[in-house]
């Protein structure tokens, strides 16, 4: 016999009862021993998860709102034999501390595993992205990140000439579309779908068209190896894993997760840079432009921003140490024939002086 | 001060108790995270339900624990429904805007303005409906809680009072709070028993003005003291049958709680959240005294129909807490 009380769900009253389990039935008696009701075990369920020291509350599919509370210990064990599904709602055995340790390790392990798996999944997933999507997305990125584009017709023709010479020696399915952004920064980037944006600051700072060709070859290397699309997929994957924390954890924890995510993304972008250098150098050599321009560009960058970050901090920089990249490019070679005529080079330098878009 | 309420003959603060353990709640959070990662976040609705069930079950009044009977699927379908409505509205607005724009360019803005107003109405309705859902899934002694009244009326009141508050440079705020609270509380039922609320905004006007004037010199901290006064007032003007409530929380105590909670969160990178949640609930329970005994035989099961899905709009606008 177990002690407890029964609330019938009709009024808020509850009456003390005794409960006896026999065969497939729970017999409910009043304290005097008069039979009140008989609940079949079929259709019986727990009202909620049961933790240690908590009364067991039972509901029944055929008893509407009624709730039978059993306060004395020991009803769970015999019930378990009849209701195997009840087991996963019981937290009466084992210690809280044990559960905390087990689940902390499990969740940390799961998330770490997923975080490490995402980059490996990015390559095959990126390969499955249709080129049409890449191009549509790339166009969007260029539109939103480049507010003012330079439209000098002769300058654009000079730029297309360099890209034409470089893309003639490779066979990727992408058509490269290069545009110049009217921004002072010395930089360039590639988007999914073959769009490349060069900042005016880079063209201003370049001494020769060979340097611009070097940077373009590097960016084309990114596109050929599908780095922008992979980075997109990777970032999305990290975001999904990190995002699972956001709902539950506080702002601080989620920004910690964000920091981890950007560190991971950075370390992969370093590999991407080295790979783009390698592919770009191949394009430069095969097209007869040579790597001297790219090396000259890196040398000038190094003078402007020496590799200040020593040792341990170097992994934080997204571009691997410039000295290391210059060494990796090998002996610089010069163009077999000029990249641009002096007139074309002038036009490219002045691509932004016309009426901007 | 009108905010001090006689606590009555047998008011006791130990009738509401929370049995929850921070460690167990932490485990629930961890399992939720794992399942959310695996399901790409869709488990969110079931996770929320799991946490609520724990918090409700571990809360007891007069020796009987509360029950939460909501299901994750109800929240999920509520969310899908609300997203459907929102996307439909935005599409409708854009199409109308395009059509009207062809007639006259200035007309194109009209549907968008209407859309913004509709969103405000939906937010108000969402807040009210979410409370209706949660109450309908809350039981005590196998009797359901319920909320009657109309979400649209609540939204209308909310928008009207907000405009009044803006026009009076915020001075209408205590009246707004009392009217909205009054509408919610006096439409709240435990089974067949209705909650009554007889608070008046003017009673809170004096502490409100004091806080209003001291905002700058106290860097806004004075509002914690106002909040405490407001809670004392609201609790003191609620009744459920022969139950009377009173709250004795002070601004200093609220400040202490918030400050320590903040420290706990900051020094554990948020990992202490379950413990913070529980100590906040315990704090509220410890300051709420209840007097009187319910006549249980006079309280029948709630006749209100139970909403099938829940809280869609609140979740669509990301307003939901626990």
XYZ file of C-alpha atoms in Angstrom:
679
model
C 0.000 0.000 0.000
C 1.219 3.460 -0.915
C 0.030 6.728 0.598
C -1.041 9.657 -1.531
C -3.905 11.853 -2.600
C -6.267 12.104 -5.505
C -7.433 15.341 -7.149
C -10.294 14.441 -9.455
C -10.000 17.501 -11.704
C -13.656 18.432 -11.161
C -13.132 20.643 -8.120
C -9.917 21.806 -6.464
C -10.475 19.450 -3.561
C -8.136 16.539 -3.051
C -8.706 13.505 -0.871
C -6.171 11.315 0.906
C -5.986 7.869 -0.661
C -4.133 4.572 -0.486
C -2.918 2.930 -3.637
C -2.300 -0.751 -4.255
C -0.699 -2.171 -7.357
C -1.951 -5.577 -8.419
C -1.553 -7.154 -11.828
C -2.396 -4.657 -14.546
C -4.290 -2.288 -12.229
C -3.767 0.461 -9.679
C -6.452 0.173 -6.997
C -7.332 3.411 -5.246
C -8.917 3.263 -1.764
C -9.965 5.902 0.730
C -8.218 5.830 4.168
C -11.005 3.609 5.555
C -10.243 1.024 2.874
C -13.298 1.665 0.685
C -12.532 1.197 -3.025
C -12.725 4.503 -4.915
C -11.441 3.748 -8.390
C -9.331 1.337 -10.398
C -6.816 2.691 -12.913
C -5.616 0.267 -15.582
C -1.840 0.473 -16.088
C -2.489 0.796 -19.806
C -2.889 4.514 -20.446
C -1.060 5.483 -17.247
C 1.635 8.135 -17.520
C 3.840 10.317 -15.344
C 2.771 13.959 -15.170
C 6.421 15.053 -15.332
C 10.024 13.995 -14.836
C 10.621 12.720 -11.309
C 13.630 13.862 -9.306
C 14.743 12.533 -5.962
C 12.437 13.408 -3.081
C 9.626 14.419 -5.371
C 6.147 12.883 -5.088
C 5.154 10.779 -8.097
C 2.193 12.236 -9.974
C 0.224 9.986 -12.272
C -2.318 10.831 -14.946
C -4.452 8.488 -16.992
C -5.644 8.693 -20.574
C -9.217 7.756 -19.517
C -9.397 9.885 -16.347
C -9.510 13.390 -17.923
C -7.938 15.942 -15.584
C -7.560 13.704 -12.548
C -4.148 13.539 -10.918
C -3.054 10.800 -8.507
C -0.152 11.804 -6.288
C 1.836 9.079 -4.524
C 3.892 10.448 -1.649
C 5.364 7.270 -0.183
C 8.531 5.861 -1.702
C 8.807 2.735 -3.773
C 5.981 2.861 -6.291
C 8.340 3.552 -9.200
C 10.190 0.232 -9.161
C 7.123 -2.021 -9.610
C 5.635 0.444 -12.125
C 8.799 0.382 -14.240
C 8.319 -3.274 -15.046
C 4.960 -2.443 -16.627
C 5.748 0.959 -18.113
C 9.225 0.784 -19.672
C 8.850 4.202 -21.286
C 8.671 5.813 -17.864
C 12.338 5.081 -17.240
C 13.732 7.986 -19.202
C 11.708 10.440 -17.121
C 13.284 9.303 -13.872
C 16.159 11.184 -12.298
C 15.978 9.556 -8.881
C 19.159 7.497 -9.146
C 22.687 8.862 -9.477
C 23.858 12.215 -8.163
C 23.240 15.662 -9.592
C 26.994 16.288 -9.636
C 27.523 13.129 -11.691
C 24.933 14.216 -14.240
C 26.454 17.707 -14.426
C 29.940 16.307 -15.112
C 28.696 13.738 -17.646
C 26.602 16.177 -19.659
C 29.188 18.956 -19.534
C 31.752 16.617 -21.075
C 29.211 15.287 -23.580
C 28.104 18.713 -24.794
C 31.621 20.171 -24.898
C 32.769 17.100 -26.822
C 29.861 17.254 -29.244
C 30.333 20.950 -29.984
C 34.117 20.670 -30.303
C 33.669 17.712 -32.654
C 31.178 19.600 -34.806
C 33.343 22.734 -34.862
C 36.261 20.655 -36.103
C 34.087 18.781 -38.606
C 32.597 21.901 -40.204
C 35.758 22.935 -42.149
C 36.108 19.433 -43.588
C 32.479 19.449 -44.649
C 32.819 22.912 -46.221
C 34.792 21.669 -49.247
C 32.324 19.019 -50.482
C 29.327 21.193 -49.617
C 30.812 24.159 -51.509
C 31.356 21.899 -54.515
C 27.642 21.043 -54.459
C 26.556 24.715 -54.560
C 25.249 25.455 -58.098
C 27.266 28.085 -59.945
C 24.107 30.133 -60.559
C 23.664 30.587 -56.802
C 27.296 31.526 -56.368
C 27.024 34.179 -59.068
C 23.768 35.602 -57.684
C 25.284 35.746 -54.208
C 28.552 37.235 -55.458
C 26.672 39.979 -57.315
C 24.800 40.791 -54.091
C 28.042 40.996 -52.098
C 29.671 43.302 -54.655
C 26.591 45.514 -54.722
C 26.304 45.841 -50.965
C 30.015 46.151 -50.151
C 31.059 48.443 -52.973
C 28.938 51.588 -52.932
C 30.903 53.540 -55.549
C 32.472 51.727 -58.468
C 34.879 53.344 -60.891
C 33.688 53.301 -64.484
C 36.533 54.712 -66.608
C 36.024 52.792 -69.889
C 39.679 52.741 -70.958
C 40.791 51.756 -67.448
C 38.254 48.911 -67.349
C 39.500 47.723 -70.754
C 43.070 47.647 -69.415
C 41.926 45.662 -66.374
C 39.990 43.187 -68.542
C 43.094 42.769 -70.692
C 45.129 41.581 -67.690
C 42.334 39.252 -66.531
C 41.976 37.915 -70.098
C 45.675 37.062 -70.287
C 45.565 35.303 -66.883
C 42.352 33.369 -67.479
C 43.587 32.146 -70.861
C 46.003 29.808 -69.063
C 43.469 28.127 -66.746
C 40.344 26.093 -67.325
C 38.032 26.788 -64.361
C 34.338 27.198 -65.259
C 34.218 30.745 -63.867
C 34.064 33.951 -65.899
C 36.037 36.524 -63.960
C 34.513 39.966 -63.588
C 36.774 42.561 -62.040
C 35.663 45.977 -60.851
C 37.405 48.820 -59.028
C 35.983 50.298 -55.814
C 36.631 53.986 -55.165
C 38.234 53.424 -51.737
C 41.629 54.472 -50.386
C 42.455 51.145 -48.727
C 45.124 48.954 -50.305
C 43.127 45.763 -50.666
C 41.254 43.425 -52.992
C 38.769 40.582 -52.478
C 37.014 37.835 -54.369
C 33.401 36.719 -53.907
C 31.677 33.451 -54.788
C 30.927 33.229 -58.509
C 34.079 34.830 -59.882
C 33.605 38.482 -58.963
C 36.785 40.302 -57.960
C 36.935 43.787 -56.474
C 40.172 45.803 -56.422
C 40.293 48.932 -54.237
C 41.551 52.138 -55.864
C 44.190 52.473 -53.089
C 45.878 49.354 -54.414
C 46.116 50.684 -57.980
C 47.315 54.080 -56.668
C 50.091 52.461 -54.651
C 51.253 50.107 -57.429
C 54.423 51.134 -59.305
C 53.859 48.814 -62.258
C 50.909 47.008 -63.898
C 52.761 43.771 -63.008
C 51.892 44.335 -59.336
C 48.169 44.713 -60.126
C 48.389 41.573 -62.278
C 50.023 39.745 -59.352
C 47.202 40.653 -56.968
C 44.575 39.759 -59.587
C 46.201 36.345 -60.076
C 46.113 35.786 -56.308
C 42.389 36.648 -56.146
C 41.710 34.420 -59.170
C 43.484 31.659 -57.254
C 40.890 32.089 -54.472
C 38.034 31.816 -56.975
C 39.490 28.788 -58.777
C 39.860 26.929 -55.487
C 36.313 28.050 -54.486
C 37.592 29.658 -51.266
C 34.888 32.345 -51.051
C 32.115 29.746 -51.311
C 33.853 27.474 -48.811
C 34.305 30.358 -46.392
C 30.605 31.120 -46.724
C 29.601 27.512 -46.006
C 32.087 27.326 -43.116
C 30.858 30.523 -41.550
C 27.268 29.296 -41.843
C 28.214 25.986 -40.216
C 30.043 27.651 -37.304
C 27.105 29.990 -36.899
C 24.654 27.102 -36.603
C 26.743 25.364 -33.941
C 27.444 28.587 -32.035
C 23.821 29.646 -32.506
C 22.581 26.694 -30.492
C 24.190 28.280 -27.433
C 22.617 31.680 -27.999
C 19.077 30.754 -27.006
C 20.108 29.395 -23.637
C 23.345 31.016 -22.683
C 23.824 34.634 -21.796
C 25.329 37.294 -24.029
C 28.799 36.769 -22.617
C 28.853 33.071 -23.393
C 27.613 33.669 -26.893
C 30.277 36.284 -27.561
C 32.873 33.826 -26.269
C 31.481 31.336 -28.773
C 31.699 34.039 -31.453
C 35.350 34.712 -30.612
C 36.157 31.027 -30.921
C 34.361 30.919 -34.230
C 36.293 33.842 -35.702
C 39.604 32.373 -34.488
C 38.759 29.121 -36.260
C 37.722 30.979 -39.402
C 40.985 32.957 -39.330
C 43.159 29.873 -39.117
C 41.434 28.458 -42.183
C 41.724 31.700 -44.105
C 45.508 31.532 -43.566
C 45.595 28.190 -45.368
C 43.429 29.702 -48.102
C 45.858 32.614 -48.595
C 48.827 30.303 -49.014
C 46.877 28.190 -51.500
C 45.758 31.258 -53.494
C 49.398 32.394 -53.631
C 50.398 29.027 -55.063
C 47.625 28.922 -57.692
C 48.126 32.617 -58.551
C 51.878 32.109 -59.013
C 51.098 29.269 -61.446
C 48.840 31.561 -63.487
C 51.492 34.292 -63.510
C 54.236 31.952 -64.718
C 52.154 30.215 -67.392
C 50.806 33.506 -68.777
C 54.363 34.836 -69.011
C 53.628 37.706 -66.619
C 55.904 36.323 -63.935
C 55.831 36.598 -60.156
C 58.083 39.655 -59.833
C 55.068 42.007 -59.650
C 53.408 40.079 -56.811
C 56.717 39.876 -54.938
C 57.258 43.633 -55.381
C 53.742 44.267 -54.060
C 54.347 42.067 -50.985
C 57.676 43.789 -50.365
C 56.036 47.197 -50.379
C 53.288 45.949 -48.036
C 55.946 44.597 -45.714
C 57.687 47.953 -45.556
C 54.395 49.674 -44.754
C 53.318 47.034 -42.191
C 56.332 45.082 -40.937
C 55.469 41.704 -39.403
C 55.156 43.209 -35.974
C 53.205 40.432 -34.289
C 55.939 38.215 -32.869
C 55.772 34.462 -32.396
C 52.643 33.429 -30.592
C 50.502 36.285 -31.896
C 51.312 35.635 -35.545
C 48.551 33.029 -35.899
C 46.037 35.818 -35.326
C 46.950 37.607 -38.549
C 44.816 36.493 -41.454
C 47.623 36.870 -43.984
C 50.538 34.611 -43.073
C 53.777 36.463 -42.479
C 54.623 38.319 -45.672
C 58.272 37.261 -45.556
C 57.165 33.640 -45.483
C 54.803 34.222 -48.430
C 57.530 35.938 -50.464
C 59.887 32.999 -49.802
C 57.163 30.561 -50.871
C 56.796 32.333 -54.237
C 60.361 31.361 -55.150
C 62.622 33.237 -57.562
C 60.736 36.212 -59.038
C 60.393 36.119 -62.825
C 59.729 39.173 -65.029
C 57.144 39.544 -67.878
C 58.002 38.008 -71.261
C 56.101 40.890 -72.874
C 54.723 44.011 -71.086
C 51.475 43.499 -69.162
C 50.096 46.864 -70.298
C 51.358 49.603 -72.609
C 52.247 52.907 -70.870
C 49.019 54.404 -72.237
C 46.871 51.539 -70.921
C 48.612 51.741 -67.496
C 47.816 55.482 -67.371
C 44.156 54.726 -68.175
C 43.986 52.150 -65.384
C 45.555 54.584 -62.917
C 42.844 57.099 -63.808
C 39.913 54.671 -63.834
C 38.285 56.547 -60.939
C 38.804 60.095 -62.190
C 35.872 59.997 -64.593
C 32.341 60.482 -63.371
C 31.872 57.762 -60.730
C 28.734 55.677 -60.891
C 2.165 55.759 1.521
C -0.607 53.953 -0.299
C 1.823 51.220 -1.220
C 2.015 49.705 2.271
C -0.593 47.006 2.556
C -1.820 45.502 5.827
C -0.599 41.918 5.656
C -3.635 40.504 7.459
C -3.934 38.124 10.319
C -2.440 34.917 8.924
C -0.251 36.135 6.078
C 2.688 33.759 5.687
C 5.681 33.946 3.404
C 6.481 30.218 3.510
C 3.449 29.020 1.572
C 5.129 29.433 -1.828
C 8.244 27.286 -2.053
C 10.587 26.370 -4.895
C 12.282 22.959 -4.651
C 14.443 23.351 -7.789
C 18.158 22.512 -7.870
C 20.586 24.613 -9.918
C 22.595 21.516 -10.853
C 19.580 19.667 -12.271
C 18.466 22.764 -14.174
C 22.015 23.114 -15.519
C 21.849 19.525 -16.822
C 18.536 20.357 -18.544
C 20.190 23.360 -20.226
C 23.134 21.196 -21.360
C 20.939 18.473 -22.838
C 18.899 21.176 -24.561
C 22.045 22.638 -26.135
C 23.123 19.235 -27.427
C 19.707 18.536 -28.939
C 19.508 22.014 -30.472
C 22.886 21.541 -32.152
C 21.849 18.169 -33.532
C 18.458 19.441 -34.790
C 19.849 22.711 -36.212
C 17.955 24.671 -33.591
C 14.464 23.285 -34.142
C 14.513 21.671 -30.688
C 14.275 25.209 -29.247
C 10.522 24.860 -28.610
C 10.825 21.530 -26.846
C 13.790 22.865 -24.865
C 11.736 25.781 -23.604
C 8.914 23.433 -22.617
C 11.321 21.155 -20.737
C 12.655 24.064 -18.691
C 9.178 25.315 -17.906
C 8.027 21.869 -16.808
C 10.948 21.706 -14.378
C 10.352 25.196 -12.994
C 6.591 24.646 -12.597
C 6.886 21.157 -11.053
C 9.401 22.318 -8.489
C 7.200 25.240 -7.408
C 4.757 24.417 -4.647
C 1.979 26.263 -2.847
C 0.516 24.913 0.412
C 2.201 21.553 -0.110
C 0.975 20.926 -3.660
C 3.230 21.457 -6.668
C 2.232 23.220 -9.849
C 2.019 21.376 -13.160
C 2.967 22.489 -16.668
C 1.118 20.542 -19.355
C 2.329 22.414 -22.465
C 4.039 20.531 -25.284
C 6.965 21.580 -27.470
C 4.955 20.794 -30.589
C 2.319 23.364 -29.577
C 4.958 26.081 -29.419
C 6.480 24.892 -32.704
C 3.185 24.989 -34.613
C 2.314 28.308 -32.999
C 5.606 29.655 -34.312
C 4.960 28.268 -37.819
C 1.469 29.779 -37.846
C 2.751 33.177 -36.772
C 5.559 33.111 -39.342
C 2.966 32.249 -41.992
C 0.824 35.215 -40.967
C 3.829 37.567 -40.906
C 5.157 36.461 -44.284
C 1.644 36.682 -45.744
C 1.231 40.210 -44.404
C 4.597 41.371 -45.732
C 3.839 39.856 -49.156
C 0.389 41.442 -49.214
C 1.878 44.799 -48.204
C 4.551 44.645 -50.915
C 2.065 43.684 -53.625
C -0.381 46.413 -52.589
C 2.475 48.879 -52.411
C 3.566 47.955 -55.926
C 0.039 48.242 -57.344
C -0.708 51.543 -55.609
C 2.723 52.844 -56.633
C 1.735 52.415 -60.269
C -1.297 54.661 -59.690
C 0.663 57.330 -57.849
C 4.184 57.071 -56.366
C 3.110 58.701 -53.081
C 0.499 55.992 -52.504
C 3.169 53.278 -52.400
C 4.029 54.142 -48.775
C 0.450 53.631 -47.523
C 0.447 49.810 -47.276
C 3.832 49.949 -45.565
C 2.511 52.361 -42.924
C -0.495 50.056 -42.468
C 1.921 47.141 -42.112
C 3.840 48.894 -39.327
C 0.633 49.647 -37.434
C -0.458 46.023 -37.885
C 2.861 44.875 -36.418
C 2.250 46.940 -33.274
C -1.218 45.426 -32.953
C 0.258 41.952 -33.427
C 2.873 42.561 -30.720
C 0.120 43.521 -28.248
C -2.006 40.556 -29.235
C 1.042 38.309 -29.000
C 1.832 39.354 -25.421
C -1.759 38.703 -24.348
C -2.115 35.396 -26.212
C 1.183 34.101 -24.858
C -0.046 34.628 -21.294
C -3.327 32.930 -22.188
C -1.413 29.915 -23.501
C 0.909 29.657 -20.505
C -1.933 29.959 -17.985
C -4.031 27.368 -19.827
C -1.100 24.938 -19.497
C -0.597 25.646 -15.786
C -2.418 23.435 -13.272
C -2.590 23.227 -9.511
C -4.560 20.536 -7.688
C -5.499 19.363 -11.209
C -7.378 22.626 -11.872
C -6.327 24.732 -14.867
C -5.632 28.421 -14.824
C -7.166 30.470 -17.616
C -7.265 33.920 -19.118
C -10.366 35.371 -20.754
C -10.611 38.753 -22.471
C -9.604 39.624 -26.003
C -6.057 39.942 -27.348
C -7.293 42.643 -29.730
C -8.736 44.718 -26.870
C -5.436 44.388 -25.023
C -3.476 45.453 -28.128
C -5.807 48.441 -28.634
C -5.378 49.506 -25.014
C -1.614 49.013 -25.209
C -1.254 51.198 -28.297
C -3.660 53.863 -27.006
C -1.961 54.105 -23.605
C 1.500 54.102 -25.211
C 0.508 57.092 -27.338
C -0.896 58.842 -24.230
C 2.352 58.114 -22.385
C 4.391 59.572 -25.233
C 2.226 62.718 -25.384
C 2.506 63.240 -21.605
C 6.305 62.788 -21.714
C 6.016 59.522 -19.801
C 3.835 60.807 -16.978
C 0.972 58.504 -17.956
C 3.200 55.413 -17.467
C 1.941 54.366 -13.988
C -1.669 54.649 -15.171
C -0.873 52.620 -18.272
C 0.831 49.951 -16.207
C -2.138 49.671 -13.842
C -4.763 49.568 -16.575
C -2.929 46.902 -18.607
C -2.128 44.914 -15.463
C -5.732 45.291 -14.342
C -7.041 43.985 -17.659
C -4.727 40.986 -17.542
C -5.213 40.144 -13.869
C -8.977 40.563 -13.685
C -9.313 38.293 -16.710
C -7.257 35.631 -14.934
C -8.966 32.570 -13.482
C -8.008 29.663 -11.306
C -10.617 27.138 -12.453
C -13.946 28.902 -11.984
C -12.505 31.440 -9.563
C -11.709 34.902 -10.926
C -8.793 37.057 -9.784
C -9.779 40.581 -8.829
C -7.531 43.597 -9.071
C -8.466 47.030 -7.736
C -5.249 49.012 -8.221
C -5.415 52.607 -9.460
C -2.656 54.389 -11.343
C -2.961 57.528 -9.208
C -1.785 55.622 -6.102
C 1.561 55.008 -7.802
C 1.894 58.521 -9.137
C 3.787 59.913 -6.140
C 6.598 57.284 -6.157
C 6.604 57.567 -9.941
C 7.169 61.331 -9.870
C 9.927 60.940 -7.291
C 11.685 58.374 -9.503
C 11.037 60.521 -12.576
C 12.763 63.525 -10.989
C 15.630 61.539 -9.455
C 16.458 59.591 -12.631
C 19.483 61.704 -13.576
C 21.064 62.220 -10.135
C 20.779 58.464 -9.371
C 21.811 57.364 -12.890
C 18.453 55.607 -13.235
C 18.959 53.341 -10.205
C 15.954 54.945 -8.516
C 13.727 52.961 -10.876
C 14.606 49.769 -8.976
C 12.994 51.365 -5.923
C 9.999 52.363 -8.015
C 9.695 48.814 -9.395
C 9.736 47.457 -5.841
C 6.959 49.886 -4.889
C 4.998 48.851 -7.962
C 5.284 45.138 -7.145
C 4.224 45.770 -3.534
C 1.249 47.721 -4.809
C 0.147 45.223 -7.463
C 0.472 42.239 -5.101
C -1.488 44.085 -2.434
C -4.398 44.799 -4.743
C -4.854 41.250 -6.039
C -7.316 38.799 -4.608
C -8.296 35.273 -5.438
C -11.452 34.227 -3.575
C -10.373 34.529 0.073
C -6.651 34.657 -0.705
C -4.956 37.996 -0.245
C -1.404 38.745 -1.280
C 1.231 41.115 -0.041
C 4.784 41.785 -1.019
C 7.416 43.391 1.202
C 10.301 43.720 -1.248
C 12.384 46.901 -1.036
C 14.396 48.686 -3.697
C 17.621 47.878 -1.860
C 16.809 44.162 -1.936
C 16.033 44.303 -5.671
C 19.315 46.123 -6.224
C 21.182 43.486 -4.205
C 19.603 40.679 -6.230
C 20.288 42.286 -9.605
C 23.845 43.196 -8.680
C 24.756 39.728 -7.423
C 23.035 38.106 -10.413
C 25.083 40.305 -12.723
C 28.318 39.360 -10.955
C 27.442 35.654 -11.088
C 26.736 35.829 -14.822
C 29.824 37.914 -15.587
C 32.299 35.772 -13.633
C 31.027 32.462 -15.009
C 30.572 33.619 -18.632
C 26.858 32.958 -18.235
C 27.237 29.376 -17.004
C 25.584 30.318 -13.707
C 22.360 31.208 -15.507
C 20.320 28.285 -14.074
C 21.317 29.234 -10.539
C 20.554 32.897 -11.224
C 17.144 31.919 -12.538
C 16.353 29.847 -9.448
C 17.556 32.400 -6.921
C 15.458 35.035 -8.670
C 12.364 32.816 -8.391
C 13.156 32.074 -4.744
C 13.651 35.790 -4.095
C 10.190 36.530 -5.509
C 8.597 33.690 -3.516
C 10.333 34.758 -0.305
C 8.886 38.240 -0.528
C 5.337 37.237 -1.398
C 3.097 36.608 1.604
C -0.291 34.966 1.218
C -3.182 35.240 3.666
C -6.457 33.335 3.803
C -7.557 29.843 2.879
C -9.228 28.792 -0.351
C -12.578 27.039 -0.230
C -11.489 24.247 -2.559
C -14.947 22.705 -2.894
C -16.229 25.944 -4.415
C -13.622 25.948 -7.196
C -14.492 23.885 -10.269
C -12.470 22.972 -13.336
C -11.936 25.848 -15.759
C -14.682 25.899 -18.401
C -12.512 27.955 -20.765
C -11.496 26.295 -23.993
C -7.785 25.608 -24.233
C -5.836 27.181 -27.123
C -4.346 24.507 -29.376
C -1.083 26.190 -30.242
C 0.908 28.707 -28.343
C 2.872 31.908 -28.276
C 3.495 32.047 -31.990
C 3.586 35.809 -32.295
C 5.763 36.289 -29.246
C 8.291 33.834 -30.621
C 8.141 35.284 -34.113
C 9.106 38.661 -32.693
C 11.608 36.967 -30.379
C 10.038 38.396 -27.241
C 9.801 35.149 -25.287
C 11.731 34.655 -22.073
C 11.418 31.401 -20.171
